[in-house]
mmCIF file of C-alpha atoms and ligand atoms in Angstrom:
data_model
loop_
_atom_site.group_PDB
_atom_site.id
_atom_site.type_symbol
_atom_site.label_atom_id
_atom_site.label_comp_id
_atom_site.label_asym_id
_atom_site.label_seq_id
_atom_site.Cartn_x
_atom_site.Cartn_y
_atom_site.Cartn_z
ATOM 1 C CA UNK A 8 197.980 72.107 10.977
ATOM 2 C CA UNK A 9 201.687 72.229 10.387
ATOM 3 C CA UNK A 10 202.822 72.556 6.789
ATOM 4 C CA UNK A 11 206.289 71.561 7.843
ATOM 5 C CA UNK A 12 206.104 67.802 7.405
ATOM 6 C CA UNK A 13 209.584 67.270 5.943
ATOM 7 C CA UNK A 14 210.732 65.633 9.141
ATOM 8 C CA UNK A 15 207.756 63.309 9.431
ATOM 9 C CA UNK A 16 207.787 59.620 8.631
ATOM 10 C CA UNK A 17 205.404 57.992 6.181
ATOM 11 C CA UNK A 18 202.735 56.983 8.704
ATOM 12 C CA UNK A 19 202.590 60.440 10.248
ATOM 13 C CA UNK A 20 202.257 62.016 6.803
ATOM 14 C CA UNK A 21 199.515 59.502 5.947
ATOM 15 C CA UNK A 22 197.547 60.572 9.002
ATOM 16 C CA UNK A 23 198.361 64.264 9.480
ATOM 17 C CA UNK A 24 199.076 65.986 6.149
ATOM 18 C CA UNK A 25 196.389 67.800 4.168
ATOM 19 C CA UNK A 26 193.744 68.641 6.745
ATOM 20 C CA UNK A 27 193.351 72.397 7.139
ATOM 21 C CA UNK A 28 190.991 72.581 10.103
ATOM 22 C CA UNK A 29 187.945 74.831 9.676
ATOM 23 C CA UNK A 30 186.670 77.246 12.369
ATOM 24 C CA UNK A 31 184.303 74.437 13.501
ATOM 25 C CA UNK A 32 187.293 72.663 15.053
ATOM 26 C CA UNK A 33 186.501 69.250 13.544
ATOM 27 C CA UNK A 34 188.989 66.509 14.353
ATOM 28 C CA UNK A 35 188.287 64.249 11.357
ATOM 29 C CA UNK A 36 188.620 65.566 7.816
ATOM 30 C CA UNK A 37 185.400 67.159 6.499
ATOM 31 C CA UNK A 38 183.806 66.555 3.080
ATOM 32 C CA UNK A 39 182.998 69.605 0.951
ATOM 33 C CA UNK A 40 180.237 68.427 -1.389
ATOM 34 C CA UNK A 41 179.907 71.662 -3.308
ATOM 35 C CA UNK A 42 180.221 72.275 -7.014
ATOM 36 C CA UNK A 43 181.177 75.937 -6.691
ATOM 37 C CA UNK A 44 182.459 78.481 -4.165
ATOM 38 C CA UNK A 45 181.155 81.960 -3.447
ATOM 39 C CA UNK A 46 183.026 85.251 -3.703
ATOM 40 C CA UNK A 47 182.576 88.147 -1.315
ATOM 41 C CA UNK A 48 182.409 90.622 -4.183
ATOM 42 C CA UNK A 49 182.494 90.995 -7.949
ATOM 43 C CA UNK A 50 186.067 92.225 -7.634
ATOM 44 C CA UNK A 51 187.082 89.069 -5.733
ATOM 45 C CA UNK A 52 185.442 86.873 -8.390
ATOM 46 C CA UNK A 53 187.346 88.747 -11.091
ATOM 47 C CA UNK A 54 190.637 88.420 -9.205
ATOM 48 C CA UNK A 55 190.186 84.666 -8.671
ATOM 49 C CA UNK A 56 189.278 84.044 -12.289
ATOM 50 C CA UNK A 57 192.253 86.102 -13.435
ATOM 51 C CA UNK A 58 194.498 84.046 -11.159
ATOM 52 C CA UNK A 59 195.603 87.174 -9.298
ATOM 53 C CA UNK A 60 194.266 85.807 -6.019
ATOM 54 C CA UNK A 61 194.387 82.214 -4.772
ATOM 55 C CA UNK A 62 191.198 80.412 -3.766
ATOM 56 C CA UNK A 63 188.509 78.010 -4.873
ATOM 57 C CA UNK A 64 186.262 78.756 -7.837
ATOM 58 C CA UNK A 65 184.676 75.532 -9.006
ATOM 59 C CA UNK A 66 185.154 71.861 -8.059
ATOM 60 C CA UNK A 67 186.345 70.803 -11.507
ATOM 61 C CA UNK A 68 189.400 72.986 -10.703
ATOM 62 C CA UNK A 69 189.879 72.603 -6.968
ATOM 63 C CA UNK A 70 187.952 71.315 -3.952
ATOM 64 C CA UNK A 71 189.200 71.303 -0.338
ATOM 65 C CA UNK A 72 188.567 67.570 0.236
ATOM 66 C CA UNK A 73 190.227 66.637 -3.051
ATOM 67 C CA UNK A 74 193.121 68.947 -2.232
ATOM 68 C CA UNK A 75 193.569 67.273 1.167
ATOM 69 C CA UNK A 76 193.905 63.897 -0.576
ATOM 70 C CA UNK A 77 196.329 65.359 -3.133
ATOM 71 C CA UNK A 78 198.548 66.969 -0.501
ATOM 72 C CA UNK A 79 198.609 63.819 1.592
ATOM 73 C CA UNK A 80 199.502 61.509 -1.305
ATOM 74 C CA UNK A 81 202.151 63.942 -2.598
ATOM 75 C CA UNK A 82 203.715 64.032 0.868
ATOM 76 C CA UNK A 83 203.711 60.234 1.062
ATOM 77 C CA UNK A 84 205.367 59.864 -2.341
ATOM 78 C CA UNK A 85 207.843 62.608 -1.459
ATOM 79 C CA UNK A 86 206.780 64.908 -4.314
ATOM 80 C CA UNK A 87 205.772 68.548 -4.717
ATOM 81 C CA UNK A 88 202.435 68.077 -6.439
ATOM 82 C CA UNK A 89 199.575 65.668 -6.973
ATOM 83 C CA UNK A 90 196.484 65.895 -9.160
ATOM 84 C CA UNK A 91 193.549 63.619 -8.320
ATOM 85 C CA UNK A 92 191.528 62.132 -11.160
ATOM 86 C CA UNK A 93 188.230 60.301 -11.612
ATOM 87 C CA UNK A 94 189.993 56.949 -12.238
ATOM 88 C CA UNK A 95 193.429 55.440 -12.687
ATOM 89 C CA UNK A 96 192.914 55.468 -16.454
ATOM 90 C CA UNK A 97 192.039 59.171 -16.337
ATOM 91 C CA UNK A 98 195.357 59.721 -14.525
ATOM 92 C CA UNK A 99 197.261 58.037 -17.363
ATOM 93 C CA UNK A 100 195.277 59.863 -20.051
ATOM 94 C CA UNK A 101 195.752 63.258 -18.364
ATOM 95 C CA UNK A 102 199.490 62.586 -18.044
ATOM 96 C CA UNK A 103 199.788 61.797 -21.760
ATOM 97 C CA UNK A 104 197.626 64.755 -22.776
ATOM 98 C CA UNK A 105 199.544 67.126 -20.545
ATOM 99 C CA UNK A 106 203.066 66.024 -21.412
ATOM 100 C CA UNK A 107 202.989 64.606 -24.960
ATOM 101 C CA UNK A 108 202.025 65.878 -28.403
ATOM 102 C CA UNK A 109 201.484 64.461 -31.894
ATOM 103 C CA UNK A 110 204.717 62.921 -33.194
ATOM 104 C CA UNK A 111 205.920 61.814 -29.756
ATOM 105 C CA UNK A 112 206.732 58.212 -28.913
ATOM 106 C CA UNK A 113 206.403 56.099 -25.763
ATOM 107 C CA UNK A 114 208.439 53.036 -24.805
ATOM 108 C CA UNK A 115 206.329 50.929 -22.488
ATOM 109 C CA UNK A 116 206.657 47.613 -20.761
ATOM 110 C CA UNK A 117 204.377 45.106 -22.447
ATOM 111 C CA UNK A 118 203.387 43.796 -18.998
ATOM 112 C CA UNK A 119 201.216 46.790 -18.124
ATOM 113 C CA UNK A 120 197.553 46.935 -17.156
ATOM 114 C CA UNK A 121 195.453 45.759 -20.142
ATOM 115 C CA UNK A 122 193.398 48.924 -20.471
ATOM 116 C CA UNK A 123 196.573 51.025 -20.513
ATOM 117 C CA UNK A 124 197.706 48.969 -23.514
ATOM 118 C CA UNK A 125 194.386 49.714 -25.234
ATOM 119 C CA UNK A 126 194.689 53.427 -24.436
ATOM 120 C CA UNK A 127 198.192 53.571 -25.924
ATOM 121 C CA UNK A 128 197.558 51.322 -28.947
ATOM 122 C CA UNK A 129 194.037 52.228 -29.996
ATOM 123 C CA UNK A 130 193.441 55.791 -28.824
ATOM 124 C CA UNK A 131 196.744 57.674 -28.497
ATOM 125 C CA UNK A 132 197.764 56.528 -31.988
ATOM 126 C CA UNK A 133 194.757 58.440 -33.369
ATOM 127 C CA UNK A 134 196.366 61.598 -32.018
ATOM 128 C CA UNK A 135 199.769 60.798 -33.483
ATOM 129 C CA UNK A 136 201.407 59.358 -30.362
ATOM 130 C CA UNK A 137 202.903 55.900 -30.921
ATOM 131 C CA UNK A 138 204.125 53.257 -28.490
ATOM 132 C CA UNK A 139 206.718 50.489 -28.654
ATOM 133 C CA UNK A 140 206.102 47.657 -26.172
ATOM 134 C CA UNK A 141 209.119 45.856 -24.734
ATOM 135 C CA UNK A 142 209.588 42.869 -22.401
ATOM 136 C CA UNK A 143 209.629 44.313 -18.886
ATOM 137 C CA UNK A 144 212.784 42.590 -17.638
ATOM 138 C CA UNK A 145 214.911 43.041 -20.793
ATOM 139 C CA UNK A 146 217.108 46.115 -20.232
ATOM 140 C CA UNK A 147 218.545 46.046 -23.769
ATOM 141 C CA UNK A 148 215.071 45.924 -25.297
ATOM 142 C CA UNK A 149 214.145 49.118 -23.410
ATOM 143 C CA UNK A 150 217.165 50.886 -24.836
ATOM 144 C CA UNK A 151 216.644 49.496 -28.359
ATOM 145 C CA UNK A 152 213.028 50.723 -28.222
ATOM 146 C CA UNK A 153 214.084 54.351 -27.740
ATOM 147 C CA UNK A 154 213.923 56.601 -30.829
ATOM 148 C CA UNK A 155 214.832 60.257 -31.344
ATOM 149 C CA UNK A 156 211.168 61.229 -30.715
ATOM 150 C CA UNK A 157 210.736 59.102 -27.568
ATOM 151 C CA UNK A 158 209.501 61.308 -24.744
ATOM 152 C CA UNK A 159 208.258 58.819 -22.166
ATOM 153 C CA UNK A 160 209.166 55.467 -20.614
ATOM 154 C CA UNK A 161 206.188 53.800 -18.930
ATOM 155 C CA UNK A 162 206.312 50.916 -16.457
ATOM 156 C CA UNK A 163 204.481 49.118 -13.655
ATOM 157 C CA UNK A 164 206.572 47.267 -11.109
ATOM 158 C CA UNK A 165 205.783 44.623 -9.993
ATOM 159 C CA UNK A 166 203.632 43.811 -13.006
ATOM 160 C CA UNK A 167 200.229 42.183 -13.124
ATOM 161 C CA UNK A 168 199.760 39.184 -12.929
ATOM 162 C CA UNK A 169 203.304 37.737 -13.210
ATOM 163 C CA UNK A 170 204.983 40.096 -10.697
ATOM 164 C CA UNK A 171 207.869 41.010 -13.009
ATOM 165 C CA UNK A 172 210.009 43.848 -11.664
ATOM 166 C CA UNK A 173 212.046 46.554 -13.256
ATOM 167 C CA UNK A 174 215.034 48.297 -11.689
ATOM 168 C CA UNK A 175 213.569 51.808 -11.400
ATOM 169 C CA UNK A 176 216.957 53.424 -10.827
ATOM 170 C CA UNK A 177 218.393 51.784 -13.961
ATOM 171 C CA UNK A 178 215.396 52.903 -16.013
ATOM 172 C CA UNK A 179 215.535 56.448 -14.647
ATOM 173 C CA UNK A 180 219.197 56.701 -15.664
ATOM 174 C CA UNK A 181 218.223 55.545 -19.141
ATOM 175 C CA UNK A 182 215.370 58.067 -19.269
ATOM 176 C CA UNK A 183 217.760 60.860 -18.298
ATOM 177 C CA UNK A 184 220.362 59.808 -20.867
ATOM 178 C CA UNK A 185 217.777 59.968 -23.666
ATOM 179 C CA UNK A 186 215.946 63.024 -22.372
ATOM 180 C CA UNK A 187 212.695 61.142 -21.640
ATOM 181 C CA UNK A 188 210.340 61.150 -18.678
ATOM 182 C CA UNK A 189 210.078 58.004 -16.570
ATOM 183 C CA UNK A 190 206.477 57.315 -15.501
ATOM 184 C CA UNK A 191 205.937 54.603 -12.872
ATOM 185 C CA UNK A 192 202.483 53.177 -12.162
ATOM 186 C CA UNK A 193 202.955 52.535 -8.428
ATOM 187 C CA UNK A 194 199.600 50.815 -7.975
ATOM 188 C CA UNK A 195 200.866 47.443 -6.727
ATOM 189 C CA UNK A 196 203.320 48.722 -4.119
ATOM 190 C CA UNK A 197 201.948 52.165 -3.182
ATOM 191 C CA UNK A 198 204.274 54.648 -1.442
ATOM 192 C CA UNK A 199 204.100 52.443 1.636
ATOM 193 C CA UNK A 200 206.313 49.827 -0.056
ATOM 194 C CA UNK A 201 208.082 51.634 -2.907
ATOM 195 C CA UNK A 202 209.272 55.204 -3.409
ATOM 196 C CA UNK A 203 209.896 55.715 -7.149
ATOM 197 C CA UNK A 204 210.943 59.387 -6.800
ATOM 198 C CA UNK A 205 213.839 58.446 -4.525
ATOM 199 C CA UNK A 206 214.991 56.167 -7.378
ATOM 200 C CA UNK A 207 214.772 58.895 -10.032
ATOM 201 C CA UNK A 208 211.253 58.545 -11.491
ATOM 202 C CA UNK A 209 209.703 61.731 -12.916
ATOM 203 C CA UNK A 210 206.033 60.905 -12.432
ATOM 204 C CA UNK A 211 204.040 58.404 -10.419
ATOM 205 C CA UNK A 212 200.571 57.184 -11.425
ATOM 206 C CA UNK A 213 197.987 55.666 -9.103
ATOM 207 C CA UNK A 214 194.762 53.821 -9.469
ATOM 208 C CA UNK A 215 193.387 54.889 -6.076
ATOM 209 C CA UNK A 216 190.687 52.270 -6.681
ATOM 210 C CA UNK A 217 193.080 49.589 -5.466
ATOM 211 C CA UNK A 218 195.174 49.682 -2.288
ATOM 212 C CA UNK A 219 194.767 53.423 -1.568
ATOM 213 C CA UNK A 220 191.062 52.862 -0.957
ATOM 214 C CA UNK A 221 191.806 49.380 0.270
ATOM 215 C CA UNK A 222 188.189 48.348 0.745
ATOM 216 C CA UNK A 223 186.864 48.263 -2.817
ATOM 217 C CA UNK A 224 184.465 51.216 -2.553
ATOM 218 C CA UNK A 225 185.393 53.929 -5.059
ATOM 219 C CA UNK A 226 187.067 54.404 -8.437
ATOM 220 C CA UNK A 227 189.726 57.126 -8.583
ATOM 221 C CA UNK A 228 193.284 57.942 -9.554
ATOM 222 C CA UNK A 229 196.168 60.360 -9.158
ATOM 223 C CA UNK A 230 199.234 61.759 -10.898
ATOM 224 C CA UNK A 231 202.163 62.714 -8.662
ATOM 225 C CA UNK A 232 205.263 64.724 -9.582
ATOM 226 C CA UNK A 233 206.835 68.161 -9.541
ATOM 227 C CA UNK A 234 205.123 71.548 -9.500
ATOM 228 C CA UNK A 235 205.710 72.179 -13.205
ATOM 229 C CA UNK A 236 204.862 68.841 -14.868
ATOM 230 C CA UNK A 237 202.016 67.893 -12.567
ATOM 231 C CA UNK A 238 201.027 71.081 -10.755
ATOM 232 C CA UNK A 239 200.779 73.030 -14.036
ATOM 233 C CA UNK A 240 200.686 70.747 -17.101
ATOM 234 C CA UNK A 241 198.609 67.809 -15.836
ATOM 235 C CA UNK A 242 196.464 70.074 -13.655
ATOM 236 C CA UNK A 243 195.751 72.190 -16.743
ATOM 237 C CA UNK A 244 194.337 69.120 -18.524
ATOM 238 C CA UNK A 245 192.092 68.295 -15.540
ATOM 239 C CA UNK A 246 190.809 71.837 -15.423
ATOM 240 C CA UNK A 247 189.994 71.885 -19.148
ATOM 241 C CA UNK A 248 189.130 68.252 -19.921
ATOM 242 C CA UNK A 249 187.374 67.528 -16.632
ATOM 243 C CA UNK A 250 188.093 63.983 -15.343
ATOM 244 C CA UNK A 251 188.149 65.325 -11.770
ATOM 245 C CA UNK A 252 187.736 63.344 -8.547
ATOM 246 C CA UNK A 253 184.534 63.814 -6.566
ATOM 247 C CA UNK A 254 184.840 65.173 -3.004
ATOM 248 C CA UNK A 255 183.160 62.080 -1.583
ATOM 249 C CA UNK A 256 185.594 59.716 -3.296
ATOM 250 C CA UNK A 257 188.511 61.918 -2.232
ATOM 251 C CA UNK A 258 187.351 61.610 1.375
ATOM 252 C CA UNK A 259 187.193 57.807 1.136
ATOM 253 C CA UNK A 260 190.732 57.687 -0.308
ATOM 254 C CA UNK A 261 191.976 60.224 2.250
ATOM 255 C CA UNK A 262 190.798 57.980 5.075
ATOM 256 C CA UNK A 263 192.194 54.942 3.242
ATOM 257 C CA UNK A 264 195.672 56.494 3.203
ATOM 258 C CA UNK A 265 195.679 56.682 7.013
ATOM 259 C CA UNK A 266 195.896 52.891 7.312
ATOM 260 C CA UNK A 267 197.844 52.219 4.092
ATOM 261 C CA UNK A 268 201.161 51.446 5.800
ATOM 262 C CA UNK A 269 199.862 48.764 8.151
ATOM 263 C CA UNK A 270 197.557 47.322 5.491
ATOM 264 C CA UNK A 271 200.372 46.921 2.946
ATOM 265 C CA UNK A 272 202.514 45.165 5.552
ATOM 266 C CA UNK A 273 199.606 42.865 6.451
ATOM 267 C CA UNK A 274 198.790 42.146 2.777
ATOM 268 C CA UNK A 275 202.450 41.274 2.233
ATOM 269 C CA UNK A 276 202.605 39.014 5.284
ATOM 270 C CA UNK A 277 199.512 37.071 4.207
ATOM 271 C CA UNK A 278 200.688 36.890 0.588
ATOM 272 C CA UNK A 279 204.150 35.634 1.591
ATOM 273 C CA UNK A 280 202.652 32.876 3.723
ATOM 274 C CA UNK A 281 200.252 31.889 0.981
ATOM 275 C CA UNK A 282 203.006 31.866 -1.658
ATOM 276 C CA UNK A 283 205.227 29.592 0.446
ATOM 277 C CA UNK A 284 202.303 27.214 1.047
ATOM 278 C CA UNK A 285 201.425 27.178 -2.661
ATOM 279 C CA UNK A 286 204.999 26.186 -3.530
ATOM 280 C CA UNK A 287 204.475 22.996 -1.511
ATOM 281 C CA UNK A 288 201.220 21.991 -3.230
ATOM 282 C CA UNK A 289 201.399 19.036 -5.632
ATOM 283 C CA UNK A 290 198.673 20.560 -7.820
ATOM 284 C CA UNK A 291 200.756 23.706 -8.343
ATOM 285 C CA UNK A 292 203.369 23.897 -11.069
ATOM 286 C CA UNK A 293 204.835 27.327 -10.408
ATOM 287 C CA UNK A 294 204.341 30.295 -8.070
ATOM 288 C CA UNK A 295 205.046 33.934 -8.954
ATOM 289 C CA UNK A 296 205.769 36.128 -5.930
ATOM 290 C CA UNK A 297 208.718 38.534 -5.463
ATOM 291 C CA UNK A 298 209.083 37.462 -1.821
ATOM 292 C CA UNK A 299 209.999 33.893 -2.808
ATOM 293 C CA UNK A 300 213.632 32.959 -3.295
ATOM 294 C CA UNK A 301 212.545 31.164 -6.472
ATOM 295 C CA UNK A 302 211.497 34.522 -8.000
ATOM 296 C CA UNK A 303 214.135 35.528 -10.585
ATOM 297 C CA UNK A 304 214.200 39.116 -9.244
ATOM 298 C CA UNK A 305 213.946 38.292 -5.556
ATOM 299 C CA UNK A 306 217.078 40.304 -4.782
ATOM 300 C CA UNK A 307 215.890 43.389 -6.680
ATOM 301 C CA UNK A 308 212.545 43.192 -4.850
ATOM 302 C CA UNK A 309 214.328 43.094 -1.501
ATOM 303 C CA UNK A 310 216.408 46.127 -2.489
ATOM 304 C CA UNK A 311 213.702 48.199 -4.178
ATOM 305 C CA UNK A 312 210.606 47.397 -2.097
ATOM 306 C CA UNK A 313 209.983 47.460 1.652
ATOM 307 C CA UNK A 314 207.896 44.282 1.320
ATOM 308 C CA UNK A 315 206.914 42.001 -1.580
ATOM 309 C CA UNK A 316 203.290 43.163 -1.855
ATOM 310 C CA UNK A 317 199.895 41.477 -1.866
ATOM 311 C CA UNK A 318 199.643 39.841 -5.304
ATOM 312 C CA UNK A 319 200.433 36.148 -5.805
ATOM 313 C CA UNK A 320 199.992 34.229 -9.069
ATOM 314 C CA UNK A 321 200.403 30.518 -9.621
ATOM 315 C CA UNK A 322 200.046 27.910 -12.347
ATOM 316 C CA UNK A 323 197.782 24.952 -11.632
ATOM 317 C CA UNK A 324 198.640 21.654 -13.346
ATOM 318 C CA UNK A 325 195.869 20.781 -15.800
ATOM 319 C CA UNK A 326 195.318 24.072 -17.640
ATOM 320 C CA UNK A 327 192.090 26.028 -17.764
ATOM 321 C CA UNK A 328 189.878 23.239 -16.463
ATOM 322 C CA UNK A 329 191.938 22.835 -13.304
ATOM 323 C CA UNK A 330 192.288 26.597 -12.811
ATOM 324 C CA UNK A 331 188.535 27.115 -13.084
ATOM 325 C CA UNK A 332 187.918 24.215 -10.695
ATOM 326 C CA UNK A 333 190.106 25.879 -8.074
ATOM 327 C CA UNK A 334 188.174 29.128 -8.503
ATOM 328 C CA UNK A 335 184.745 27.536 -8.502
ATOM 329 C CA UNK A 336 185.518 25.403 -5.452
ATOM 330 C CA UNK A 337 186.271 28.488 -3.380
ATOM 331 C CA UNK A 338 183.439 29.508 -1.066
ATOM 332 C CA UNK A 339 185.039 32.615 0.390
ATOM 333 C CA UNK A 340 187.473 34.103 -2.169
ATOM 334 C CA UNK A 341 185.697 36.599 -4.448
ATOM 335 C CA UNK A 342 185.768 36.000 -8.201
ATOM 336 C CA UNK A 343 186.135 39.628 -9.250
ATOM 337 C CA UNK A 344 188.425 41.867 -11.248
ATOM 338 C CA UNK A 345 189.342 44.299 -8.475
ATOM 339 C CA UNK A 346 192.444 43.997 -6.341
ATOM 340 C CA UNK A 347 193.885 45.720 -3.311
ATOM 341 C CA UNK A 348 190.836 45.015 -1.172
ATOM 342 C CA UNK A 349 190.724 43.624 2.380
ATOM 343 C CA UNK A 350 188.701 40.827 0.761
ATOM 344 C CA UNK A 351 190.880 38.340 -1.162
ATOM 345 C CA UNK A 352 190.046 38.155 -4.850
ATOM 346 C CA UNK A 353 190.773 35.381 -7.343
ATOM 347 C CA UNK A 354 190.912 35.737 -11.140
ATOM 348 C CA UNK A 355 191.772 33.740 -14.252
ATOM 349 C CA UNK A 356 193.828 36.235 -16.326
ATOM 350 C CA UNK A 357 193.790 34.214 -19.604
ATOM 351 C CA UNK A 358 189.997 34.514 -19.926
ATOM 352 C CA UNK A 359 189.404 37.892 -18.252
ATOM 353 C CA UNK A 360 192.013 40.659 -17.940
ATOM 354 C CA UNK A 361 194.145 39.178 -20.734
ATOM 355 C CA UNK A 362 191.300 37.602 -22.740
ATOM 356 C CA UNK A 363 191.667 40.074 -25.618
ATOM 357 C CA UNK A 364 195.181 38.917 -26.421
ATOM 358 C CA UNK A 365 195.669 36.247 -29.100
ATOM 359 C CA UNK A 366 196.845 32.841 -27.838
ATOM 360 C CA UNK A 367 200.311 33.667 -29.275
ATOM 361 C CA UNK A 368 200.457 37.004 -27.446
ATOM 362 C CA UNK A 369 199.360 35.318 -24.227
ATOM 363 C CA UNK A 370 202.021 32.657 -24.684
ATOM 364 C CA UNK A 371 204.667 35.362 -25.213
ATOM 365 C CA UNK A 372 203.576 37.182 -22.057
ATOM 366 C CA UNK A 373 203.477 33.985 -19.978
ATOM 367 C CA UNK A 374 199.721 34.155 -19.339
ATOM 368 C CA UNK A 375 199.045 30.423 -19.603
ATOM 369 C CA UNK A 376 195.667 28.715 -19.207
ATOM 370 C CA UNK A 377 196.528 27.292 -15.784
ATOM 371 C CA UNK A 378 197.471 30.693 -14.339
ATOM 372 C CA UNK A 379 195.459 31.978 -11.361
ATOM 373 C CA UNK A 380 195.966 35.365 -9.676
ATOM 374 C CA UNK A 381 195.113 36.059 -6.076
ATOM 375 C CA UNK A 382 195.086 39.561 -4.631
ATOM 376 C CA UNK A 383 195.588 38.454 -1.060
ATOM 377 C CA UNK A 384 193.329 40.230 1.408
ATOM 378 C CA UNK A 385 193.399 40.488 5.171
ATOM 379 C CA UNK A 386 191.260 37.487 6.143
ATOM 380 C CA UNK A 387 192.900 34.877 8.384
ATOM 381 C CA UNK A 388 195.502 33.065 6.312
ATOM 382 C CA UNK A 389 194.220 29.660 7.492
ATOM 383 C CA UNK A 390 190.834 30.413 5.951
ATOM 384 C CA UNK A 391 192.362 31.524 2.632
ATOM 385 C CA UNK A 392 194.432 28.344 2.474
ATOM 386 C CA UNK A 393 191.452 26.158 3.375
ATOM 387 C CA UNK A 394 189.399 27.778 0.606
ATOM 388 C CA UNK A 395 192.079 26.915 -1.974
ATOM 389 C CA UNK A 396 192.717 23.455 -0.518
ATOM 390 C CA UNK A 397 189.124 22.539 -1.406
ATOM 391 C CA UNK A 398 189.895 23.299 -5.049
ATOM 392 C CA UNK A 399 193.174 21.359 -5.071
ATOM 393 C CA UNK A 400 191.360 18.356 -3.528
ATOM 394 C CA UNK A 401 188.758 18.535 -6.318
ATOM 395 C CA UNK A 402 191.186 18.496 -9.246
HETATM 396 C C1 LIG B 9 193.352 49.176 -12.095
HETATM 397 C C2 LIG B 9 194.619 49.675 -12.639
HETATM 398 C C3 LIG B 9 194.667 50.818 -13.450
HETATM 399 C C4 LIG B 9 193.420 51.556 -13.880
HETATM 400 O O1 LIG B 9 192.787 52.133 -12.791
HETATM 401 P P1 LIG B 9 191.191 52.422 -12.745
HETATM 402 O O2 LIG B 9 191.033 53.092 -11.445
HETATM 403 O O3 LIG B 9 190.513 51.109 -12.867
HETATM 404 O O4 LIG B 9 190.903 53.310 -13.900
HETATM 405 C C5 LIG B 9 195.900 51.255 -13.903
HETATM 406 N N1 LIG B 9 197.038 50.603 -13.570
HETATM 407 C C6 LIG B 9 197.023 49.504 -12.803
HETATM 408 C C7 LIG B 9 198.313 48.832 -12.467
HETATM 409 C C8 LIG B 9 195.827 49.000 -12.308
HETATM 410 O O5 LIG B 9 195.826 47.885 -11.556
#
């Protein structure tokens, strides 16, 4: 297998990078379900442990199937290194543990994944790392949030569930000016639609659980970046703290990456059609989707992303009661928290993902009672529309 993939496009990398064929001549990537690896001699064991000789020792450190996934994802993001983790949250934790210390400060968008907020606010503070949350689209607020001890800017773009964007290039210039690292959670776009490193990001985080798997089977994550920050610092945390990815899950994600490009385009196509249809519905007050001209950052989305992505949110007239009626009238759409699946999922953020927030906090973040989020899957768009139409007819 060629290591020289610099010339390859994204789809070729997604399919060809990372498989180092064994003497068996297998065509599809093998799984190595082994906790440890044997040495041919005591001297070889000593050399591997001392780091004088490369090679596998133990699957908490390295595993060939996990490495194949890491190499493939790194190649797709256009980065030197990738470390796979047991979940997306483990990826964020390992990044913070590897790159921050007590006394450091984070400036984060307040529109990030709810559990990331909990990790920053409740747990990192115990270890002396504090966070200032700022409105995602307010450039001045980002800059005002920066202090002398700020080491990291953290963002997701587009955000969940309101699809707010941030100009990654602008934020990376700010990070550079203040000597901080810019970390982008690229979960919603994936490298198929958005390339944060080309725009100056320092690290990319993934919840592989979502679109990278694409079929809702496994929980996993990844940190992507350069050989020093990720290959040494974050990898060191994995090796010592242990939230490693299992070989089986790595294999599922590895195979998921092969179809990521066409899936993301198909998710976007379905989502765009659905969003346009929703805009015409009398029962719908407002639609959030970066592919719509009514989206305040439509132009930035067109510039920064190859396609608008698969997440559409909308506000139903009539508050919680109407929103729940739409959800409960659906016979096909799955009421579930996951996203990025071939199966479309529908959620009510105000009472689930954002249920912990106070009513005032929800109001400030725009998570109103009538808001519904759909992670648009790959079913026929007519069937998705028909499933929602039933709910609108029932209101
Ligand atoms: C789901 C998600 C995470 C957390 O990932 P897990 O795999 O569930 O731990 C982090 N960021 C975003 C944007 C997510 O959607």
